[in-house]
Coordinates of N, CA, C and O in Angstrom, one line a residue:
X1 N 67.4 21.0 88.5 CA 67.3 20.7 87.1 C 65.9 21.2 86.6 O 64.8 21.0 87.1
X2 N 66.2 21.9 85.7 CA 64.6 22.5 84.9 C 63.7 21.3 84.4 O 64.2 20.3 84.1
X3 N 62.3 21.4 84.1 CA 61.1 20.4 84.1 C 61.9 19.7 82.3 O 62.2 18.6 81.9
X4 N 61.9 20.6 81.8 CA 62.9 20.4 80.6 C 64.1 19.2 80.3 O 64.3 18.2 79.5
X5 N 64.9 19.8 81.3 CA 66.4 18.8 81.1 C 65.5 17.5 81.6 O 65.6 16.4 81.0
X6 N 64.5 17.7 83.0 CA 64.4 16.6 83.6 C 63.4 15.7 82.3 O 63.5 14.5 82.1
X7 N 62.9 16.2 81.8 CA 62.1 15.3 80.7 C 63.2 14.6 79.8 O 63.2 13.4 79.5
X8 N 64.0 15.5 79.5 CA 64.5 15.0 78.3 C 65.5 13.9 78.8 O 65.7 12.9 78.1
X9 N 66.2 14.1 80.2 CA 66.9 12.6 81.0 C 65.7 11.8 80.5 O 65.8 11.0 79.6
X10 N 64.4 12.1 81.6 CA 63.4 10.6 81.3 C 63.8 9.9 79.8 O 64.4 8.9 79.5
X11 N 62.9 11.2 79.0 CA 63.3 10.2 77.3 C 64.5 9.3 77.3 O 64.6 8.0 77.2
X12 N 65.6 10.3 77.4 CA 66.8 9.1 77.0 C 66.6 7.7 78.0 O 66.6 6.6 77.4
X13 N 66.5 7.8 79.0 CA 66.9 6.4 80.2 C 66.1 5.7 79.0 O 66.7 5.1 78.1
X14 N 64.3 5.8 79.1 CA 63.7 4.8 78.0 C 64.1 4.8 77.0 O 64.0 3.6 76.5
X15 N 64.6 5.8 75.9 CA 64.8 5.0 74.5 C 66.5 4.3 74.9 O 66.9 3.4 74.2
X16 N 67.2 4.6 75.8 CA 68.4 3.4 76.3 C 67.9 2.2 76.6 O 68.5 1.2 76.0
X17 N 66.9 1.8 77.3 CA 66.2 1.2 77.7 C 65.4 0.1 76.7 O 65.5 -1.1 76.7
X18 N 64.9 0.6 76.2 CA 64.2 0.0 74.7 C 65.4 -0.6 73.7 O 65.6 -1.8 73.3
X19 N 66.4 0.8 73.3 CA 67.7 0.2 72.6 C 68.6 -1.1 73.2 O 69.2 -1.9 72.5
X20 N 68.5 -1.0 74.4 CA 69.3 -2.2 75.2 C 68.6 -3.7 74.8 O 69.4 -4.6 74.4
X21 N 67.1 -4.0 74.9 CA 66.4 -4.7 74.9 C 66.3 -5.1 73.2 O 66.7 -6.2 72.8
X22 N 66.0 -4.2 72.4 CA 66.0 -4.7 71.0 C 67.8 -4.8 70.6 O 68.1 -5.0 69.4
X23 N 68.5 -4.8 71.4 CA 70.0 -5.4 70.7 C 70.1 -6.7 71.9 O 71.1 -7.3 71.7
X24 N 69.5 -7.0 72.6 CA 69.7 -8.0 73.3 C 68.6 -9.5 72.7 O 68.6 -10.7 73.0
X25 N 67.9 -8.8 72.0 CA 67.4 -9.7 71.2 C 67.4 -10.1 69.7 O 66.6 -10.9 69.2
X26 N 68.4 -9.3 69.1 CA 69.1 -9.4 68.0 C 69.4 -10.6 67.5 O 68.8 -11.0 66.5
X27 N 70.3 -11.4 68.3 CA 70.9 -12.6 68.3 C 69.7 -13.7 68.6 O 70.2 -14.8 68.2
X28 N 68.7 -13.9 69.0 CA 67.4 -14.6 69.0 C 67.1 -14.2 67.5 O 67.2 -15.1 66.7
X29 N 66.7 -13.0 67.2 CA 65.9 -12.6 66.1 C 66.6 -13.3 64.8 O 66.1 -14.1 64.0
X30 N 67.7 -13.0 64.7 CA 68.6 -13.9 63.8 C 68.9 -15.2 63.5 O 69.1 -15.8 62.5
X31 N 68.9 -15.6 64.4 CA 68.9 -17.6 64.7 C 67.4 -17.8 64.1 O 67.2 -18.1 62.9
X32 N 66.4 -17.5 65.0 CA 65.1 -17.5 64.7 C 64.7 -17.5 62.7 O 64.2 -18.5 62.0
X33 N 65.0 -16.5 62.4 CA 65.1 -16.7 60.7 C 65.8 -17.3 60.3 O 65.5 -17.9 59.3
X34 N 67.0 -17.3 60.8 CA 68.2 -18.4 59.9 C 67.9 -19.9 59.9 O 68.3 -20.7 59.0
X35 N 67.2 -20.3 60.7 CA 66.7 -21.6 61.3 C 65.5 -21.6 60.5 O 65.3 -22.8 60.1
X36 N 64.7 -20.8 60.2 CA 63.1 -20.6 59.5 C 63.1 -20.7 57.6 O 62.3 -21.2 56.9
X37 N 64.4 -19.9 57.4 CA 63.9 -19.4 56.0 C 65.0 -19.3 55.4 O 65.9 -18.7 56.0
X38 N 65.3 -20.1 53.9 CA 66.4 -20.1 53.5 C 66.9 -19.4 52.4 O 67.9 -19.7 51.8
X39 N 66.0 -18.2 52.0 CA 65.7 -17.9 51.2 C 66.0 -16.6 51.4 O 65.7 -16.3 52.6
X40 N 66.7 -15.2 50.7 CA 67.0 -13.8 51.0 C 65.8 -13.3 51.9 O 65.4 -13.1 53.1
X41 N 65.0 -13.2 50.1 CA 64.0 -12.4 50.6 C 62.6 -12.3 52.0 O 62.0 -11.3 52.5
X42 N 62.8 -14.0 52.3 CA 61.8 -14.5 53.4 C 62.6 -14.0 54.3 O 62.1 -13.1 55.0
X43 N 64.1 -14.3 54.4 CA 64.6 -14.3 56.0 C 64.6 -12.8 55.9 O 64.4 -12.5 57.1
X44 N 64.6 -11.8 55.3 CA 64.4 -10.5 55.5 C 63.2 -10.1 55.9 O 63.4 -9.1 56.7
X45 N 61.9 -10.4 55.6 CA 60.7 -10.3 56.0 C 60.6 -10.5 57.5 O 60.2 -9.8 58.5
X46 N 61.2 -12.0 57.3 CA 61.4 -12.8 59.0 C 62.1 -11.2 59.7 O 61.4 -10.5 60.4
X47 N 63.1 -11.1 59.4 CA 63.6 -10.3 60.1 C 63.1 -8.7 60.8 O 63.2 -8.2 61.9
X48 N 62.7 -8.2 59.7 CA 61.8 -7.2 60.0 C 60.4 -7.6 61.1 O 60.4 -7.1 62.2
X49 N 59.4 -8.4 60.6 CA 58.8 -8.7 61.3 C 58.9 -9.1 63.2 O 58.1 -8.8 64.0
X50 N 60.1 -9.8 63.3 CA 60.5 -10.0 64.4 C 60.7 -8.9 65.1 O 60.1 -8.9 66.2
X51 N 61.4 -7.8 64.7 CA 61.8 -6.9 65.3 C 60.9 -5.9 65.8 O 60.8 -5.5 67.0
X52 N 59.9 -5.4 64.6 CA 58.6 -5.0 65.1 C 58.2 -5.7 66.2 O 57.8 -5.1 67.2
X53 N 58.2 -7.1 66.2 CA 57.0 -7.4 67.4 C 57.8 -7.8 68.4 O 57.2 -8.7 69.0
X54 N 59.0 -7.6 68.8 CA 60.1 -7.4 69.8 C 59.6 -5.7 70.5 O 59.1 -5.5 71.6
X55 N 59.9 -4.9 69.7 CA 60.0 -3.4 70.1 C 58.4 -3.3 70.9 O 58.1 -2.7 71.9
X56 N 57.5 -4.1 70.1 CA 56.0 -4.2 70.7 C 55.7 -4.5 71.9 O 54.9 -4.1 72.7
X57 N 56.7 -5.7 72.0 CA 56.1 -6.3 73.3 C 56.7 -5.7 74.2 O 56.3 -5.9 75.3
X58 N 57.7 -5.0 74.1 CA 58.2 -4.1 75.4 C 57.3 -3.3 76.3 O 57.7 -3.0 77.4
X59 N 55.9 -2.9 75.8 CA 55.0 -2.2 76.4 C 54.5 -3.3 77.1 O 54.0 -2.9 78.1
X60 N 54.4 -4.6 77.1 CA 53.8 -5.5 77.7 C 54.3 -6.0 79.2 O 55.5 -5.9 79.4
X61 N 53.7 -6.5 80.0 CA 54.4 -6.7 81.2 C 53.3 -7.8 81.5 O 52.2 -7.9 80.9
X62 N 53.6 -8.6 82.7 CA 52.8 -9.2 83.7 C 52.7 -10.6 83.0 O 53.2 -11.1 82.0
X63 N 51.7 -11.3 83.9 CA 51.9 -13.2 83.9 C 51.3 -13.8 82.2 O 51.4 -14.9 81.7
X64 N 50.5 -12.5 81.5 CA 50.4 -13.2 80.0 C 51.3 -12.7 79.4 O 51.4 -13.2 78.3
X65 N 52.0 -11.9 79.5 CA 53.2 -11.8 78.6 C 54.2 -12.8 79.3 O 54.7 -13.5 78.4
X66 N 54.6 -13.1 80.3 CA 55.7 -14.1 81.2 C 55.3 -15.7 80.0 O 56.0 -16.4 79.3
X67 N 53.7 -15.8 80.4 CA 53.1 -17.1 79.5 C 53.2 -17.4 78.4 O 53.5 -18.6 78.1
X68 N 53.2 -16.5 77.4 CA 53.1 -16.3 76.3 C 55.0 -15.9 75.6 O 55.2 -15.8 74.4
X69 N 56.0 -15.7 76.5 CA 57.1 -15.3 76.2 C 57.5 -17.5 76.8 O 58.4 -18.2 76.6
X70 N 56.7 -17.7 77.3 CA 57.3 -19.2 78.1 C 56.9 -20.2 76.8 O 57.8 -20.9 76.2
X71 N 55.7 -20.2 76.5 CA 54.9 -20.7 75.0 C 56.0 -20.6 73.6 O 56.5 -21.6 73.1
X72 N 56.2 -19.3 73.2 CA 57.1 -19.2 72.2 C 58.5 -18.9 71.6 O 59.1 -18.8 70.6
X73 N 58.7 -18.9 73.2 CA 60.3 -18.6 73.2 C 60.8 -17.4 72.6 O 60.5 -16.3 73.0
X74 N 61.4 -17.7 71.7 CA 62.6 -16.4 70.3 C 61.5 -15.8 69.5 O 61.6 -14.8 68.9
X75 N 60.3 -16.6 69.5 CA 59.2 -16.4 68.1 C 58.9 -15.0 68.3 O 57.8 -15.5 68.4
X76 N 58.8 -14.0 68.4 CA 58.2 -12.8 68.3 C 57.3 -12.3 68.4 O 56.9 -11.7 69.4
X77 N 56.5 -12.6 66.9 CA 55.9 -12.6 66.3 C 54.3 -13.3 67.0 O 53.2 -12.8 67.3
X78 N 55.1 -15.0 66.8 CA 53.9 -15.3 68.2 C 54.0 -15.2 69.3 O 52.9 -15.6 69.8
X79 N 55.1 -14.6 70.2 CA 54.5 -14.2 71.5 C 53.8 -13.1 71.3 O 52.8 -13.2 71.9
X80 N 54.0 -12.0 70.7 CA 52.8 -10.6 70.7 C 51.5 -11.1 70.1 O 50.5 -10.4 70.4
X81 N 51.5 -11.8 69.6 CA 49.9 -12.7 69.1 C 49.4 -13.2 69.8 O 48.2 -13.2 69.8
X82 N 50.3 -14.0 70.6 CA 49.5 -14.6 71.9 C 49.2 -13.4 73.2 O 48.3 -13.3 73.9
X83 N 50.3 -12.7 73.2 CA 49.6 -11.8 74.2 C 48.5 -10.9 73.9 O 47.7 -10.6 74.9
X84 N 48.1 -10.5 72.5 CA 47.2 -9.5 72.1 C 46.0 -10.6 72.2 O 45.0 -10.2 72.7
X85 N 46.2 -11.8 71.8 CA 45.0 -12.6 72.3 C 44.6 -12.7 73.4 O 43.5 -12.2 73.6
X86 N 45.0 -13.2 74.2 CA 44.7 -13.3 75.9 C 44.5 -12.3 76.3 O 43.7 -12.2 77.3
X87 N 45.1 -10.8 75.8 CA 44.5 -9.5 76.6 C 43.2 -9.4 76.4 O 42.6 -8.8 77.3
X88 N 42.6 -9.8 75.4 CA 41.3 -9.5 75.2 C 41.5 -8.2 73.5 O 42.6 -7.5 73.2
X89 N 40.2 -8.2 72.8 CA 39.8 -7.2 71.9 C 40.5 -5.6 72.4 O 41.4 -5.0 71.8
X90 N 40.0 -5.3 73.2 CA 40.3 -3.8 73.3 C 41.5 -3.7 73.8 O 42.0 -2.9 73.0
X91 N 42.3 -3.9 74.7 CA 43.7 -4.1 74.2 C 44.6 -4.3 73.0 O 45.4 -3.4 72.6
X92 N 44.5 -5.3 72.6 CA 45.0 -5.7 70.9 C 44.6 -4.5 70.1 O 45.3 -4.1 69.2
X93 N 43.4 -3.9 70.3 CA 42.7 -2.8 69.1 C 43.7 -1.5 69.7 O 44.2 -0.9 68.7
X94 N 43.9 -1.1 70.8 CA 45.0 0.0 71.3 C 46.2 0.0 71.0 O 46.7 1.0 70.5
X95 N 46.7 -1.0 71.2 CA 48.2 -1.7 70.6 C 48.2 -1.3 69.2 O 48.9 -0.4 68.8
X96 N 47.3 -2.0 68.3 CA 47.2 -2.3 67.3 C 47.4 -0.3 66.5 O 48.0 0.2 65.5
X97 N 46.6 0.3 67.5 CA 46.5 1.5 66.7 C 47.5 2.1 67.2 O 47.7 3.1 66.5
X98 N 48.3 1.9 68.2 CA 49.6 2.7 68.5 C 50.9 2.3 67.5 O 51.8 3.1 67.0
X99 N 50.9 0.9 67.3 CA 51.9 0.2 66.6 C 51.4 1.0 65.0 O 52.4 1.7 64.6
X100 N 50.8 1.0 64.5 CA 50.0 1.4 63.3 C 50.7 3.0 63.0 O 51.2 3.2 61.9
X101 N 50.7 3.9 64.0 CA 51.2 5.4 63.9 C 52.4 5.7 64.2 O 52.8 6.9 64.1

């Protein structure tokens, strides 16, 4: 297989990979707002927001994300808050400018 094909397998496994994970948390993200906000336009906010910080935390791994996924459960929002906290400043500022572009 050429360096080519082989890249472009890699891509797909991870964006399969990422796709699996943000529809498997679909059904959280939705309870989560429906439960929060009774209102169109909030549970739509809710909604967006959640998902962003769902797709975020997939870059995250290890015992403060495990902590902080244990802490907030379905929340999103605050588990990537609490993980960007506990990582410390320069982490959160990296994140922060990848999520950003």
């Amino acid at each position: 297989m050429s360096n080519n094909k082989c890249l472009i397998a890699a891509a797909l496994t991870i964006v399969a990979g990422y796709l699996s994970t943000a529809q498997a948390d679909e059904p959280a993200i939705q309870a989560h707002c429906q439960n929060k906000w009774s209102g169109d336009a909030m549970r739509a906010y809710c909604l967006e927001e959640q998902r962003r910080s769902a797709e975020a935390i997939t870059g995250y791994s290890g015992p403060v994300r495990s902590r902080c996924e244990s802490e907030w459960g379905s929340d999103f929002h605050m588990v990537l808050f609490c993980i960007r906290e506990q990582e410390g400043p320069t982490q959160a500022v990296v994140s922060s400018m990848a999520q950003d572009q």
